[in-house]
Amino acid sequence: MKSIRQRTLSVAIGTIAAAAAMPSLAQLALEEVVVTAQKREQSLMDVPISVNAVAGEKMNEAGINNLEDMTAYVPNLTFNQTGIGTIIGIRGISSGINQGFEQSVGQYVDGIYYGRAQLTRAPMFDMERVEILRGPQSILFGKNSIAGAVSMTTAKPTDDFEGSVTALYEPDHGERDVKLVLSGPLTDTLSGRLAILDRQIDGYYNNTTLNRDESDEDVSVVRGSLRWDASDDTTVNLKLEKSKFDTKGRFLELVNEVGAVPYSAAVAQVNAAVGNGAYVLDATQDFNRQSNGDSSDNETENLTLNIEHQLGDITLTSITGYNAYEYKEDCDCDFIGASIFTAQSGEDFDQVSQEIRFTSPGGETVDWIAGAFWQSTDLKFNDSITVPGDSLLRFLNPNFANIATQRNFQQESDLWSVFAQATWNIDDEFRLNLGARYTSEDKEASRRQYHVDPTGADVGSDSVLLNTLFSAFAIEPYDTIRADRDEGAFTPLITAQWDVSPDAMLYATYTTGFKGGGFDVRSNAHPDPAYGVTVLTAAGPVLNPGRTGVFEYEEEKATSFELGGKFTLADGAAELNVALFRTEYEDLQTSQFDGTLGFNVTNAGEATSQGLEMDGRWLLAEGLTLTGSAAYLDFEYDKFPNGQCAFGVTPNSTSNPGLCDFSGQRREFTPELQGTLSLDHIVPVGDNFELHSTLDLIYSDDYFASPTLDQNLVQEAYTKVNLRVAFGAADGQWEVALIGKNLTDEEVVTFGNVAPLSTTLTQGNGAAYYAFFDRPRSVAVQGTLRF
């Protein structure tokens, strides 16, 4: 039986479709939405792709500060932060938790590829628009965009001077946000734009151990852009940007415990034995957590040089990009106030890329785009598990203090590709799109795991005592292992379009996608099952073969089919877009928690993602617009014999003892139904003022919040309500707004799993869970001055 919320969503979306089909009472017409999903400016209604476009104005009004905020307005787009990583997905497909992964959802900023998970956390502001392209985007975007692409376009310098200052304050969570934008001509041929963001938030969690609010965020961005009209045929755009996004703490808590031996009792027993005070897990304390301190410090910088030159009727585009970041993170990853261990990690990444593209003028019998792409990257990653001097592990052995196990990883990659796409305009009604891309990539990588004694000396695997401790956590030291990969892929596309009438277009698409193989950064064991280290046992030192780790994994492939239609209704006052899709994936790259502290990458098997997506707009009256979008997703593992079992679940994999067979089940973060409904109203107040209000309803069906598909971590269906009410000058020069988010105060789990060490300390007889929660209700005041 459908819930009341499900029925409400169905009725709401049905209302958009039915009402939009009614004849209009006046000559109302929606403004055209222009996108560049096919690397040329086109009306959204002419693009044969399932695309959601969010304008920069909507982002500013809705308080969309990053990709995570964007997911509320784009069904089938998910974003999840974890203890040691970030996951972004489209239609249920995403990359797991491993710094070796490229993301299944390609992120592109002004044409530059941002493939690293950490960059999905970067702040977004002063945007022209963001386009979310669902399904494999393997031709014009290309680089590993097997699930879809997020194409971001920042605002460009303007011909006329303009500027704005926007400030926001939210008292409950201590949020302060200031944005400054200045844009205009510098000379007759040169224009510039300066955009500055400064944002802080104290957080909505109370860390009872450190007596502070978390997660404390400090975000800043400085972006400078120049546009030079070098000649009538040449335009040069240069963008320089530097940003930082630092946090103290995390928005997670331990939520419950299961099993015969409570985790809290096991920790309290160790506490009492060493006189360290009591630890009590209290599942009733909402937005309270215990931690000895977590932090994440991130810095990014990028340079983008875009040159467009007219060669007769053909446009030559050159996009040169430099993208770099570094971060350092500290994680109290036992997630309790008692001192047991801490995890530190750091990454240093550099990328240089060059794209050359030739574009025909359009409107001819054959319209085409062709080009080449090159990219070189350098990645350095290191992490460590440290046992501090006051760790409770001293109870086991007094020498278990001020020791660590560390890992170093390095990878270099060089990629090149060539691509082309052509549209044959057969006649006024029929078009055929053909595209293809060939990609070749070389990767070289190395990894080493080693122990460090209390003096700070690198002891490799020579310390039997350290081997004994860390092998209990499935960690074994080893000398440097190296490997290289060389792979290529050919990805075609075929799309047929039919203009049924001036107000209706149908399309059918077949395409393939791939995500390159690579090297596992985070596996805690040597890939050779025969490898072992010496550990202490009751019988004395013995060679322990330990566990088998992973170093290399293979590429992931996709085959996709999509049927869609785009319809203009009510004499131009309404639009409705529909897409029916089915994508089959092979050799899915997944990251599996090893049950203790590590993750192993595997090519999981096969999966099918299929469903229906709808979105529409309806201009009900002058100043009154109804917008809606909805998605139905049917995701199923066709073959997945090596899933990580949830706590208490008996392993049932016939091919991988100790694991669970997930074949026939849904994946985590794949709600069956998602949808949004927005009502935007602008009403004049006198001759000089206006009242602008926007109501957003955001719905999600229930879903698994853990990659183990644990029944103890299921997020129930919910509906969030956002409301923005603004009063300002009719000419837009100033505005004061009240912004309410999650007004129904829904508690939404965005990620969860078994707490590290909980099964270890209870000897497998109990477990506790940790869960990340979305922000609760917030109400902010925002003021904007434009000049």
PDB file of N, CA and C in Angstrom, residues 65-67 107 114 118-124 243 245 300:
ATOM      1  N   ASN A  65      24.817  25.620  -1.718  1.00  0.00           N
ATOM      2  CA  ASN A  65      26.215  26.003  -1.555  1.00  0.00           C
ATOM      3  C   ASN A  65      27.189  24.974  -2.102  1.00  0.00           C
ATOM      4  N   ASN A  66      26.701  23.763  -2.401  1.00  0.00           N
ATOM      5  CA  ASN A  66      27.576  22.715  -2.903  1.00  0.00           C
ATOM      6  C   ASN A  66      26.712  21.638  -3.554  1.00  0.00           C
ATOM      7  N   LEU A  67      27.364  20.574  -4.032  1.00  0.00           N
ATOM      8  CA  LEU A  67      26.630  19.518  -4.717  1.00  0.00           C
ATOM      9  C   LEU A  67      25.663  18.806  -3.781  1.00  0.00           C
ATOM     10  N   GLN A 107      32.310  15.362 -12.922  1.00  0.00           N
ATOM     11  CA  GLN A 107      32.047  16.753 -12.559  1.00  0.00           C
ATOM     12  C   GLN A 107      32.922  17.641 -13.438  1.00  0.00           C
ATOM     13  N   TYR A 114      36.687  17.487 -13.110  1.00  0.00           N
ATOM     14  CA  TYR A 114      36.976  17.358 -11.684  1.00  0.00           C
ATOM     15  C   TYR A 114      36.577  15.935 -11.280  1.00  0.00           C
ATOM     16  N   GLN A 118      37.115  14.257  -3.439  1.00  0.00           N
ATOM     17  CA  GLN A 118      37.228  15.385  -2.514  1.00  0.00           C
ATOM     18  C   GLN A 118      36.729  16.675  -3.137  1.00  0.00           C
ATOM     19  N   LEU A 119      36.846  16.800  -4.464  1.00  0.00           N
ATOM     20  CA  LEU A 119      36.421  18.033  -5.123  1.00  0.00           C
ATOM     21  C   LEU A 119      34.912  18.185  -5.161  1.00  0.00           C
ATOM     22  N   THR A 120      34.174  17.094  -4.948  1.00  0.00           N
ATOM     23  CA  THR A 120      32.713  17.224  -4.906  1.00  0.00           C
ATOM     24  C   THR A 120      32.254  17.980  -3.666  1.00  0.00           C
ATOM     25  N   ARG A 121      33.127  18.135  -2.673  1.00  0.00           N
ATOM     26  CA  ARG A 121      32.778  18.908  -1.479  1.00  0.00           C
ATOM     27  C   ARG A 121      33.028  20.402  -1.662  1.00  0.00           C
ATOM     28  N   ALA A 122      33.677  20.780  -2.758  1.00  0.00           N
ATOM     29  CA  ALA A 122      34.080  22.170  -2.952  1.00  0.00           C
ATOM     30  C   ALA A 122      32.861  23.085  -3.010  1.00  0.00           C
ATOM     31  N   PRO A 123      33.002  24.324  -2.530  1.00  0.00           N
ATOM     32  CA  PRO A 123      31.866  25.263  -2.528  1.00  0.00           C
ATOM     33  C   PRO A 123      31.490  25.702  -3.931  1.00  0.00           C
ATOM     34  N   MET A 124      30.208  26.033  -4.115  1.00  0.00           N
ATOM     35  CA  MET A 124      29.672  26.531  -5.380  1.00  0.00           C
ATOM     36  C   MET A 124      28.998  27.880  -5.125  1.00  0.00           C
ATOM     37  N   SER A 243      40.386  28.378  -3.336  1.00  0.00           N
ATOM     38  CA  SER A 243      39.371  28.183  -2.314  1.00  0.00           C
ATOM     39  C   SER A 243      39.912  27.328  -1.187  1.00  0.00           C
ATOM     40  N   PHE A 245      38.083  24.907   2.159  1.00  0.00           N
ATOM     41  CA  PHE A 245      36.894  24.480   2.904  1.00  0.00           C
ATOM     42  C   PHE A 245      37.364  23.546   4.014  1.00  0.00           C
ATOM     43  N   THR A 300      42.157  24.325  -2.651  1.00  0.00           N
ATOM     44  CA  THR A 300      42.114  24.050  -4.083  1.00  0.00           C
ATOM     45  C   THR A 300      42.559  25.285  -4.846  1.00  0.00           C
TER      46      THR A 300
END
